[in-house]
Coordinates of N, CA and C in Angstrom, one line a residue:
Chain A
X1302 N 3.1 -45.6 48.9 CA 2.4 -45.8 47.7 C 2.7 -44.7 46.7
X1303 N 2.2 -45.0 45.7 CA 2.9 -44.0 44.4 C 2.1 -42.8 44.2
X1304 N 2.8 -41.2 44.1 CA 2.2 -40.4 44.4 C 1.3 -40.2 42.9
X1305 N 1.8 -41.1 41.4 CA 1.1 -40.8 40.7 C 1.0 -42.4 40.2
X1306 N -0.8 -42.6 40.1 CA -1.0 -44.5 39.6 C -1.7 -44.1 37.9
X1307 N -1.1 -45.1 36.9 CA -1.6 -45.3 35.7 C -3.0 -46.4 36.0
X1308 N -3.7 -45.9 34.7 CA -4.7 -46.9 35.0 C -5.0 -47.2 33.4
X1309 N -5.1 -47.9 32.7 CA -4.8 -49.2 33.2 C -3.4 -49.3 33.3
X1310 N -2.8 -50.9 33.6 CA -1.3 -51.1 33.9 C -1.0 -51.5 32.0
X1311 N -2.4 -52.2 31.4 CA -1.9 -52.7 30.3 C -3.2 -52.7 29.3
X1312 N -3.1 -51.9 27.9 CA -3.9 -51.5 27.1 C -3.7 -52.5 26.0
X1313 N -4.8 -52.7 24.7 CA -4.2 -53.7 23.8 C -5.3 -53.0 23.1
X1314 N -5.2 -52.8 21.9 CA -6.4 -52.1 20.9 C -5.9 -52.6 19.3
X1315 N -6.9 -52.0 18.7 CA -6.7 -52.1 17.1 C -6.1 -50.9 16.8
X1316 N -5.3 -50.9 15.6 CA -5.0 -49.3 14.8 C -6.1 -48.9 14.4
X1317 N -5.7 -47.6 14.4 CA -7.3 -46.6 14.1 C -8.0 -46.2 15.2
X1318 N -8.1 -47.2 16.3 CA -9.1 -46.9 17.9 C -8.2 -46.1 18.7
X1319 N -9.0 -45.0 19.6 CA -8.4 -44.4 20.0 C -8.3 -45.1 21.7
X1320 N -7.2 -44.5 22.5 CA -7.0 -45.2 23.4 C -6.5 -43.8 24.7
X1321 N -7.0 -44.5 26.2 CA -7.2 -43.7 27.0 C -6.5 -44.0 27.6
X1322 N -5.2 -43.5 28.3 CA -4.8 -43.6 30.2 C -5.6 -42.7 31.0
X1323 N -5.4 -42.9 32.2 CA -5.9 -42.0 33.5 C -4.8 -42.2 34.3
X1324 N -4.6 -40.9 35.1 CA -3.5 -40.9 36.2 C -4.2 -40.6 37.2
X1325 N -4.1 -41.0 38.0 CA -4.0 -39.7 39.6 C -3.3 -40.0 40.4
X1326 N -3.2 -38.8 41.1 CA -1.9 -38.6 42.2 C -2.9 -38.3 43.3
X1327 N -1.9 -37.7 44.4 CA -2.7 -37.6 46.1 C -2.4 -35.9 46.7
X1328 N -1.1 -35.8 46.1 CA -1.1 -34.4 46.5 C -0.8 -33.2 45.3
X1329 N -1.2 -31.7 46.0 CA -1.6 -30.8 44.9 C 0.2 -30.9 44.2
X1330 N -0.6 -30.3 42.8 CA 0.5 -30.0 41.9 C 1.0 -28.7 40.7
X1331 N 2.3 -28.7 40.6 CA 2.5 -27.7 40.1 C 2.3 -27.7 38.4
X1332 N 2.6 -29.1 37.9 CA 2.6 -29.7 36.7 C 2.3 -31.1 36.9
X1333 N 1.8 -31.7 36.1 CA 1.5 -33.0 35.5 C 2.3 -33.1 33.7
X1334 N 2.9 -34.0 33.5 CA 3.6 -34.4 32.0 C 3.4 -35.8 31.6
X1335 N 3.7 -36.3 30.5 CA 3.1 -37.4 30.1 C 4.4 -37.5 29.3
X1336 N 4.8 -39.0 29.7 CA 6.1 -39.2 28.7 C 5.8 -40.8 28.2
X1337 N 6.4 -40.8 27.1 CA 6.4 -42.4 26.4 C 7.5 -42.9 26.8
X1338 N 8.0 -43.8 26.6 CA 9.0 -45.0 26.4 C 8.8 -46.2 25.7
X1339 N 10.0 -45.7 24.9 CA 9.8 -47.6 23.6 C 10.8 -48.2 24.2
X1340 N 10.5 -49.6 24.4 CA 10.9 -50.8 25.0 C 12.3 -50.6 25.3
X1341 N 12.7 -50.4 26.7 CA 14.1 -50.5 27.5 C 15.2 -49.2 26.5
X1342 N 14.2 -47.9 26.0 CA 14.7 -46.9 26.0 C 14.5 -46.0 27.2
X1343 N 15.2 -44.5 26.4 CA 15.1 -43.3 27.2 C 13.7 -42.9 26.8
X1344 N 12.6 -41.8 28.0 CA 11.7 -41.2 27.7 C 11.6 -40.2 26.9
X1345 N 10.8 -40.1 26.2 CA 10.4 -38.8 25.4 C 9.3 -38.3 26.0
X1346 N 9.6 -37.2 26.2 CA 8.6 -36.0 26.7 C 7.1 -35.7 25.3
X1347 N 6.0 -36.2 26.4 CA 4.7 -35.6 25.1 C 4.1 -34.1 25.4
X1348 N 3.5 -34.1 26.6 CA 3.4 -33.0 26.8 C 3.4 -32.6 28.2
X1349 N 3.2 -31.3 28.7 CA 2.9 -30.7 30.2 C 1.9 -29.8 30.3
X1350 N 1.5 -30.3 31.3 CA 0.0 -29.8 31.7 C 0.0 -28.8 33.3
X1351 N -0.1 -27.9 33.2 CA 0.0 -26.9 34.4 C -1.5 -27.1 34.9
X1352 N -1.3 -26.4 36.5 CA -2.3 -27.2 37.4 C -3.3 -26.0 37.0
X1353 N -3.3 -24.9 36.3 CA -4.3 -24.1 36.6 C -4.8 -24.1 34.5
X1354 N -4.0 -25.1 34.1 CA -4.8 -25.5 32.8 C -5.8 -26.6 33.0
X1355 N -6.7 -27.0 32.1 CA -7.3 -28.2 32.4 C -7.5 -29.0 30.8
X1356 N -6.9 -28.0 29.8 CA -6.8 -29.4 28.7 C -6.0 -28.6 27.5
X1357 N -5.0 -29.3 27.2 CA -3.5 -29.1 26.2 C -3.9 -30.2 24.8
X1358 N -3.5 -29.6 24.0 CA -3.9 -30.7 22.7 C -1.9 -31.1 21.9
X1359 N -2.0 -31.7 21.3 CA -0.5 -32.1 20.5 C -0.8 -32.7 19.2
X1360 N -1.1 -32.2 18.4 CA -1.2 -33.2 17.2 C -2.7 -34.6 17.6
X1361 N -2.2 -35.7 17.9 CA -3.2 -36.6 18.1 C -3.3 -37.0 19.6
X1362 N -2.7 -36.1 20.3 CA -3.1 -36.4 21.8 C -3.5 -35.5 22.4
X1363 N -4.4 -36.0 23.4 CA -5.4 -34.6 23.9 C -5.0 -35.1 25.6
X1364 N -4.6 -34.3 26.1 CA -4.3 -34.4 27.7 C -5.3 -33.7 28.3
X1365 N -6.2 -34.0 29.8 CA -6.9 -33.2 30.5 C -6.5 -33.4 32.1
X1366 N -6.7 -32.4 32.6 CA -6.1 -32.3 34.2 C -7.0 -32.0 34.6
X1367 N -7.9 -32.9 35.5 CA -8.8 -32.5 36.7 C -8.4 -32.1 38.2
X1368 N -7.5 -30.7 38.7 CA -7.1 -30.9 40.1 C -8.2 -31.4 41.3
X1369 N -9.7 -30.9 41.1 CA -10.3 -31.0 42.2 C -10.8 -32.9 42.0
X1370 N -10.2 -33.4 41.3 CA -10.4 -35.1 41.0 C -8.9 -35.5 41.2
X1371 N -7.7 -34.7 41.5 CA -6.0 -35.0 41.2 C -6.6 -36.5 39.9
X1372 N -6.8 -36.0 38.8 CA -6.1 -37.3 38.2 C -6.1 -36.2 36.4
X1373 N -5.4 -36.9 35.8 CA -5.3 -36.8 34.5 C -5.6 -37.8 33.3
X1374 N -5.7 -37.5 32.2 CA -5.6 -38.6 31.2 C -5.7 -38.1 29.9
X1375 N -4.8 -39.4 29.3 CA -3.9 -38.7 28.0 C -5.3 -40.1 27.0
X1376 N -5.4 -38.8 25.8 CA -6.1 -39.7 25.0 C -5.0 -39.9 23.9
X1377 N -5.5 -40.8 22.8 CA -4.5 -41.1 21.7 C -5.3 -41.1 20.8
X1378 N -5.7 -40.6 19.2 CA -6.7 -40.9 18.9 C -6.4 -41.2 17.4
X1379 N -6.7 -42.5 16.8 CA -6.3 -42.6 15.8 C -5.0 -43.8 15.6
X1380 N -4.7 -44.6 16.7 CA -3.6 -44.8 17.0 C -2.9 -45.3 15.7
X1381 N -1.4 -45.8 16.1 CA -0.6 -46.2 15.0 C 0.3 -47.3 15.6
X1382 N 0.5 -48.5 14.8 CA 1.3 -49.0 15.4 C 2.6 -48.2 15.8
X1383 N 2.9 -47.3 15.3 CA 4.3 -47.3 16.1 C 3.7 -46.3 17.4
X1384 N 2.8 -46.3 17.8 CA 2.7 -45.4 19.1 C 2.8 -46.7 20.8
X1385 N 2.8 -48.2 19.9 CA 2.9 -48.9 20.8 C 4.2 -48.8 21.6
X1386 N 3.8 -48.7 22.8 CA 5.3 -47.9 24.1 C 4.3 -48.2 25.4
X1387 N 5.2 -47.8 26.5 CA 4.6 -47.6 27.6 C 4.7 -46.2 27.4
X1388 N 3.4 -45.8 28.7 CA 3.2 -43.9 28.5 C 3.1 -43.9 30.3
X1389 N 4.2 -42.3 30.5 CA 4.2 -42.5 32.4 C 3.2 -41.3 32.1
X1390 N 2.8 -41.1 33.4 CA 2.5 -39.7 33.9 C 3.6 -39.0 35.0
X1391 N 3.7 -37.9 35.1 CA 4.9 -37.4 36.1 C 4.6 -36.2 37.0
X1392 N 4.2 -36.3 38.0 CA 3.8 -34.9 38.9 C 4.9 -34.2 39.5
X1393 N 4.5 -33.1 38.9 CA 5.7 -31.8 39.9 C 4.8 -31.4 41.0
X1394 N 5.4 -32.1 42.0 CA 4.9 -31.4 43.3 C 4.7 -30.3 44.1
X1395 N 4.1 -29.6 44.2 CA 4.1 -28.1 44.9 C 5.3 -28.0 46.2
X1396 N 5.2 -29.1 47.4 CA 5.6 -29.3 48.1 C 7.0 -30.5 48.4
X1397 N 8.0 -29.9 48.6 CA 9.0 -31.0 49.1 C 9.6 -30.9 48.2
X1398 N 10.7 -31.6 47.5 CA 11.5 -31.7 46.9 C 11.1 -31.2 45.7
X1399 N 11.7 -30.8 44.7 CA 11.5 -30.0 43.0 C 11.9 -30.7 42.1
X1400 N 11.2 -32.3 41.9 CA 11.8 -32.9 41.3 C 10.0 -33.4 40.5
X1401 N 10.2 -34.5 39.6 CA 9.0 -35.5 39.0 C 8.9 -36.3 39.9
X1402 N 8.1 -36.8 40.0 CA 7.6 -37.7 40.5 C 6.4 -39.2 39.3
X1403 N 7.5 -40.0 38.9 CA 7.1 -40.9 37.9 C 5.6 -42.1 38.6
X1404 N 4.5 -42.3 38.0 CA 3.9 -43.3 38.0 C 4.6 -44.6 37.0
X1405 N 3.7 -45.8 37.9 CA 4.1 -46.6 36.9 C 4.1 -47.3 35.4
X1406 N 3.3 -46.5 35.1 CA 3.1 -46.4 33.6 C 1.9 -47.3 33.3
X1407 N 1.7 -47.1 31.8 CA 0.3 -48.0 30.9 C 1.4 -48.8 29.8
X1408 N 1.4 -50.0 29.7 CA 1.7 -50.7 28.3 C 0.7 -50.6 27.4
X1409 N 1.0 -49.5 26.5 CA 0.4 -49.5 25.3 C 0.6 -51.0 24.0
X1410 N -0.5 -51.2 23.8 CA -0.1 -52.4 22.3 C -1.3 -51.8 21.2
X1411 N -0.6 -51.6 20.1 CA -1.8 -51.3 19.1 C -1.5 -52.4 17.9
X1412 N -2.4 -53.3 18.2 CA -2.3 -54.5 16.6 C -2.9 -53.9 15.5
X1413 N -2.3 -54.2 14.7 CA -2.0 -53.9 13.1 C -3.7 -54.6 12.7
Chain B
X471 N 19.8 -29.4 17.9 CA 20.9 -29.1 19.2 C 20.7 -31.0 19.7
X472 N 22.1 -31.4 19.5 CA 22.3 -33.0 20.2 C 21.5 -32.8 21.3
X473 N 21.1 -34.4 21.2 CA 20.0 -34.5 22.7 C 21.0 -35.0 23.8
X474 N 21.1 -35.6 25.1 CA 21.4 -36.0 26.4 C 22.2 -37.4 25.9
X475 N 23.0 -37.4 25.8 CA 23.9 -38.7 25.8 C 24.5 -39.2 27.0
X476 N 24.1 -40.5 27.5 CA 25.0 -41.5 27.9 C 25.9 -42.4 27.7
X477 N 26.9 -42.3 28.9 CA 28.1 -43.8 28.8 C 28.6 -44.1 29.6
X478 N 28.4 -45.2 29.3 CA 28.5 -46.3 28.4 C 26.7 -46.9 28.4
X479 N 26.8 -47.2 27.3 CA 25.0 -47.9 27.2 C 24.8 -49.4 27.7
X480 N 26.2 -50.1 28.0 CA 25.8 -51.3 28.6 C 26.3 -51.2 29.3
X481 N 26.4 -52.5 30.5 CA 27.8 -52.4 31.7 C 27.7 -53.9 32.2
X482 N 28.5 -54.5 32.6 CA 28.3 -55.7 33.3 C 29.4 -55.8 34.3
X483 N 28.9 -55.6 35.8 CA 29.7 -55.6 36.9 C 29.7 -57.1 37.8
X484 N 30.3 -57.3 38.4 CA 30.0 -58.0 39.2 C 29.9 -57.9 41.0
X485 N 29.3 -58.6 41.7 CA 29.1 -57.9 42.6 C 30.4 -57.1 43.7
X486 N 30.2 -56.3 44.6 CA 31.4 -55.6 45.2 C 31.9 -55.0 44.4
X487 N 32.3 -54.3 42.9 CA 32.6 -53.4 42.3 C 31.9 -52.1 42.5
X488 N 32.6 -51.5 41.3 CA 31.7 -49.9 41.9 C 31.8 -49.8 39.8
X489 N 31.0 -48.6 40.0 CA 30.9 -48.3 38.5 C 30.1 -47.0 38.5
X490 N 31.0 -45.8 37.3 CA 30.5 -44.7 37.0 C 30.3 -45.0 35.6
X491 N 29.0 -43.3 36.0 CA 27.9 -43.7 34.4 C 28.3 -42.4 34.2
X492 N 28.4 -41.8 33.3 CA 28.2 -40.3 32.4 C 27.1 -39.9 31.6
X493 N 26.7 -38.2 31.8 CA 26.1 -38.1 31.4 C 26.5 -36.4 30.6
X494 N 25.8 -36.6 29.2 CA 26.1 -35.1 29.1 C 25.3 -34.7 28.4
X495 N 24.5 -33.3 29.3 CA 23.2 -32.7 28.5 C 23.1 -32.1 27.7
X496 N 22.0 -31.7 27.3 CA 21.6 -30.6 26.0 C 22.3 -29.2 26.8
X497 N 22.8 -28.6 25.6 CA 23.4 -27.7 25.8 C 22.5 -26.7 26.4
X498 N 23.1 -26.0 27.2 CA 22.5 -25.2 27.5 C 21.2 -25.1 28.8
X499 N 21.6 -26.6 29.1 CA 20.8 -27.0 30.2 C 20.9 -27.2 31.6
X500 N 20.9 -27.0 32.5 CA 22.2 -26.4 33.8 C 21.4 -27.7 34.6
X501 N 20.1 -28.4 34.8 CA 19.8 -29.3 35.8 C 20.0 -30.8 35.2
X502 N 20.9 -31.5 36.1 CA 20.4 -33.1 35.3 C 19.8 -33.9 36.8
X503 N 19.0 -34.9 36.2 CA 18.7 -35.6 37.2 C 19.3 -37.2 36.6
X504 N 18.9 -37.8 37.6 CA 18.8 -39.3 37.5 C 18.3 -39.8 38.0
X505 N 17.7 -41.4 37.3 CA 16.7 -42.1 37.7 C 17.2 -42.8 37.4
X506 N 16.0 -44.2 38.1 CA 17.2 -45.7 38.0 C 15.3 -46.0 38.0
X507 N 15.7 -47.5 36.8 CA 13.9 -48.0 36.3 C 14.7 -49.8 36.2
X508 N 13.5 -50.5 37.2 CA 13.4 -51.7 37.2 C 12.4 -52.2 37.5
X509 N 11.8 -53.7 36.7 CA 10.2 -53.7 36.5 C 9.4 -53.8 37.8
X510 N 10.3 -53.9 38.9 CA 9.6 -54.1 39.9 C 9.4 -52.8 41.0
X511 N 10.0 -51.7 40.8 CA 10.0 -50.5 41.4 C 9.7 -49.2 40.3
X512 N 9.3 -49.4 38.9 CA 9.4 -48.7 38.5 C 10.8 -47.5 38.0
X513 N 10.2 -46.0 37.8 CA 11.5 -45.5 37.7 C 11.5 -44.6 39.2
X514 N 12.8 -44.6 40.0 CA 12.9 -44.2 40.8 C 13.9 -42.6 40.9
X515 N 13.4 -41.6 40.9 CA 14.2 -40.4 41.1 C 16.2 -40.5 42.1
X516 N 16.8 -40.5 41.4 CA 18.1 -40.7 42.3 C 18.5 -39.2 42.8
X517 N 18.9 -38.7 41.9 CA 19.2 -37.0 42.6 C 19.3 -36.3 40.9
X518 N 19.2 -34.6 41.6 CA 19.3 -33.7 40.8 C 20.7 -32.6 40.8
X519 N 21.3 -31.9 40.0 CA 22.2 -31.7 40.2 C 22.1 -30.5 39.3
X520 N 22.6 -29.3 39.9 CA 22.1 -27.6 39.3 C 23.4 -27.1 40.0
X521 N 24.2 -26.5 39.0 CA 25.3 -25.7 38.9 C 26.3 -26.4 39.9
X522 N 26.6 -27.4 39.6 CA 27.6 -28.5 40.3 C 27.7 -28.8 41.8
X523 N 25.5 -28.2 41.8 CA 25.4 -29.0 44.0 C 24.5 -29.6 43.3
X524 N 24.6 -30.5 44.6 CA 23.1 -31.8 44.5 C 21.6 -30.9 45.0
X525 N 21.4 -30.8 44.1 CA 19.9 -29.5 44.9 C 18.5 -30.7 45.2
X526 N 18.3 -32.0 45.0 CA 17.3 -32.9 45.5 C 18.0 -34.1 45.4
X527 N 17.7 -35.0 46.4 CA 18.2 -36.5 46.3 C 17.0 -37.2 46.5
X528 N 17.1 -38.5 46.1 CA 15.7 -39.5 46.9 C 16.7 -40.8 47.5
X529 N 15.5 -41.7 47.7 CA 15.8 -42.4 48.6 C 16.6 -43.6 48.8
X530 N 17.9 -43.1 48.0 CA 18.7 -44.5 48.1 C 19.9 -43.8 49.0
X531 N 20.6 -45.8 49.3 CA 21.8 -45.5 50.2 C 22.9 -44.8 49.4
X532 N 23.7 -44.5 50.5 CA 24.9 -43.7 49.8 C 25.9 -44.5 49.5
X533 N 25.5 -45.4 48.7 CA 26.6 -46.2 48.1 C 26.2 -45.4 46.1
X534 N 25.0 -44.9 46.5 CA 24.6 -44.4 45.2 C 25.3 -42.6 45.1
X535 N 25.7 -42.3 44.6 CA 26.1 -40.9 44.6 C 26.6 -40.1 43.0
X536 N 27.0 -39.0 43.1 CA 26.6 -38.3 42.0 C 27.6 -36.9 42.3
X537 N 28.2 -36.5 40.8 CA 28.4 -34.9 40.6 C 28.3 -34.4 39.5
X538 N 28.7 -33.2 39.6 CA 28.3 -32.5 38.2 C 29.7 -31.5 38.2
X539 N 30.2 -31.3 36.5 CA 30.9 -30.6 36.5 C 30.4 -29.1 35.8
X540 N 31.4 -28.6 36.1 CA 31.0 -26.9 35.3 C 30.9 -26.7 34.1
X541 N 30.9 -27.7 33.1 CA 30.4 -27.4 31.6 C 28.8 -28.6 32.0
X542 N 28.3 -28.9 33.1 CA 27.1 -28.9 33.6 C 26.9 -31.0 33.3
X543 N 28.1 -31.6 32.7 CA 28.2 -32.9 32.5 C 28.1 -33.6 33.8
X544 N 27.6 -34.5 33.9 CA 27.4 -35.1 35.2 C 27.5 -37.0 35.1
X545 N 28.1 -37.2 36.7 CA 28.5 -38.4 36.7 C 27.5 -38.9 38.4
X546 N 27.3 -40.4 38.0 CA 27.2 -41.3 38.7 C 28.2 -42.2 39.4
X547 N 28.3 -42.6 40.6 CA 29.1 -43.4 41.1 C 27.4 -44.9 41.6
X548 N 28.1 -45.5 41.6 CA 27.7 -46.7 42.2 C 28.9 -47.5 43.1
X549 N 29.0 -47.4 44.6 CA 30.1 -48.1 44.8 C 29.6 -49.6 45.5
X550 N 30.3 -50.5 45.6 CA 29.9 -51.9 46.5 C 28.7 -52.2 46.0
X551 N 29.0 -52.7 44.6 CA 27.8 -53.2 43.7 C 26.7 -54.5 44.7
X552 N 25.7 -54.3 44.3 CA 24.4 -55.4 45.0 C 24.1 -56.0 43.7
X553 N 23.4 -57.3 43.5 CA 22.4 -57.8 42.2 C 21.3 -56.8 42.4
X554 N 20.8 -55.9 43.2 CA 19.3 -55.7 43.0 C 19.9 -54.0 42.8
X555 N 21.0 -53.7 42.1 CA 21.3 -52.6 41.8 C 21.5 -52.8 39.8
X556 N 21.1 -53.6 39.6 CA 20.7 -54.1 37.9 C 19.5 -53.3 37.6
X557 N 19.4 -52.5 36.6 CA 18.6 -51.4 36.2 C 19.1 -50.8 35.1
X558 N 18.1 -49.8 34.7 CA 17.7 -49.2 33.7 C 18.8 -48.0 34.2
X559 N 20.0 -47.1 34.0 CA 20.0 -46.1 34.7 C 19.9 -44.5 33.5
X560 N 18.5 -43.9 33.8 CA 18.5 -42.9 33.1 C 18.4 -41.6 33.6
X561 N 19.9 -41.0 32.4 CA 19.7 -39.3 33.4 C 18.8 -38.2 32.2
X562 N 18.3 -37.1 32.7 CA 17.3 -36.5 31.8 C 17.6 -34.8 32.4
X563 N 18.2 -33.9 31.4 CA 18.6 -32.6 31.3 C 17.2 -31.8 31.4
X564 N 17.3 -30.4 31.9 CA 16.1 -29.6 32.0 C 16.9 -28.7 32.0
X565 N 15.8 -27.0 31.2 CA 17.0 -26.2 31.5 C 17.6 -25.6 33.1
X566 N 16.2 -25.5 33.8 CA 16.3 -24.8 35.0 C 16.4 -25.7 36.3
X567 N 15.1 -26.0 36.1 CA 14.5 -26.7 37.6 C 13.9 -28.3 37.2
X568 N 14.3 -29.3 38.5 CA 14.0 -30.6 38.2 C 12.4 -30.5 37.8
X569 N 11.6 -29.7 38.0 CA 10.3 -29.9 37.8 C 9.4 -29.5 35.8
X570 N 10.8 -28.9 35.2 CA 10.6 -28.8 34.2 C 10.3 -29.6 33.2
X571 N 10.5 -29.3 32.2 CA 10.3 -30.8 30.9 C 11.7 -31.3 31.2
X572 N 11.7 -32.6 31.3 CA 12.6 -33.1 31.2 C 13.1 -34.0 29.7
X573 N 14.4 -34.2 29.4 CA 15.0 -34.3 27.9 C 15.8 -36.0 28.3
X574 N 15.5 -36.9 28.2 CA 16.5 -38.4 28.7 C 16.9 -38.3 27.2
X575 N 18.0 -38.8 28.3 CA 19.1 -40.2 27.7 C 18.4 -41.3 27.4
X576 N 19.6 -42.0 26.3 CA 19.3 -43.5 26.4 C 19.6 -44.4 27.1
X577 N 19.9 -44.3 28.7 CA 19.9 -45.0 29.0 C 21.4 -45.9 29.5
X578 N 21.8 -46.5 30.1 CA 22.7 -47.0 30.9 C 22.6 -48.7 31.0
X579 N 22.2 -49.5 30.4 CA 22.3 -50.5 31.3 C 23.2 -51.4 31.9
X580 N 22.4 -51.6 33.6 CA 23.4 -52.2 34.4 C 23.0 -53.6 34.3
X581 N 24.2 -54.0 34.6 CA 23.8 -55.9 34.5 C 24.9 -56.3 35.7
X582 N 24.6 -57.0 37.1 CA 25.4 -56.8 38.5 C 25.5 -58.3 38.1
X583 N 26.3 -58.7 38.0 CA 26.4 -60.8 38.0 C 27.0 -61.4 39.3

C-alpha cells in the first residue's frame, strides 16, 4: 500500500472557492512536500514541510503537517483556473532509503 | 539558472528494443533521480544517482538501469522493451540528497508498440 494516500482522488470547485487535499502516510517523516502537475507534464515543487514544523504558508497556499495524525493538507484559497493540475504529496522517510516517496495525487478542476 | 531538461520528449519503441533517456540537471546539482508515472501505478521512484553511484534504487527489474556522468548528467537505459514499460519517464535534480526539493523535467514519453 502507498506510504502516502491523497484524499480526495478528484476535486471540482468554482473559481474564487478555496479547495483542500489531505495526505497521510504510515511511517514517521523527515519531510513532507507538495508538488503540482499540469496534464502529462513534469512536477513543480510548491512547497516543504519539515516534520518538526506544523504549518508553512506560500502566497495562496497554506500547508499543515500533523505528525501525531501522519497526515497533511494543502489548502488553495481563492482558486484560479489555471491552478487546475493534479497536486501529489511526497514523504521523506526517516528510515530506509533517502529518496520521496510519491502518493497518488488529487485532480484538481476549478470551473470558470 | 536553466531548469532539468530531458531527451528526447517523445519515443516510440517497439517491443524487445532497448532505449536510453537523458537527463541533464540544474547546475549545480549533484543528485538526480528517476521516476516512471503511469495511471495505473502512479509515479514510481526508479533510482537515484549522487556523484556517478547509484546511492537508492526501487523496485524494478534490471532490465531498468541507470548512470551518471561527472558533469552530474545522467542516463537511463531500458533494455528488452515490455508494453507495460509505456510511461511517463521523469527525472528530477536536487542539490544534495534524494530527500530534498526536488526540480523535474519534462518528461520523456514512452510509447512500447
Amino acid at each position: 500500500s502507498q506510504q502516502g494516500e491523497e484524499d480526495p482522488q478528484a476535486l471540482s470547485i468554482q473559481e474564487g472557492e478555496n479547495a483542500t487535499m489531505n495526505c497521510s502516510y504510515k511511517t514517521s517523516i523527515n519531510n513532507l512536500q507538495w508538488y503540482r502537475q499540469n496534464s502529462g507534464r513534469g512536477l513543480v515543487h510548491l512547497i516543504l514541510i519539515r516534520s518538526n514544523e506544523r504549518e508553512k504558508h506560500s502566497g495562496r497556499l497554506r500547508v499543515t503537517l500533523d505528525t501525531s495524525k501522519k497526515s497533511s493538507s494543502l489548502l488553495i484559497t481563492a482558486s484560479r483556473a489555471a491552478d487546475t493540475a493534479s497536486y501529489f504529496c511526497a514523504t521523506a522517510l526517516i528510515q530506509g532509503a533517502q529518496k520521496l516517496v510519491f502518493g497518488q495525487g488529487t485532480r484538481l478542476t476549478i470551473n470558470p | 539558472k536553466a531548469g532539468v531538461t530531458q531527451t528526447p520528449r517523445y519515443l516510440i519503441k517497439t517491443r524487445g528494443q532497448q532505449v536510453t533517456l537523458s537527463c541533464s540537471p540544474i547546475s549545480g546539482h549533484r543528485s538526480v533521480s528517476w521516476y516512471q508515472q503511469t495511471p495505473g501505478q502512479g509515479l514510481q521512484f526508479l533510482f537515484e544517482y549522487f556523484s556517478e553511484t547509484q546511492r537508492n534504487k526501487g523496485n524494478f527489474p534490471g532490465r531498468f538501469s541507470g548512470r551518471q556522468f561527472s558533469n552530474s548528467r545522467s542516463e537511463m537505459n531500458v533494455s528488452t522493451l515490455e508494453l507495460g514499460d509505456s510511461a511517463l519517464y521523469l527525472c528530477a535534480s536536487s542539490l544534495d540528497r534524494g530527500q530534498d526539493t526536488q526540480y523535474f523535467g519534462p518528461g520523456t514519453r514512452l510509447t512500447v508498440l
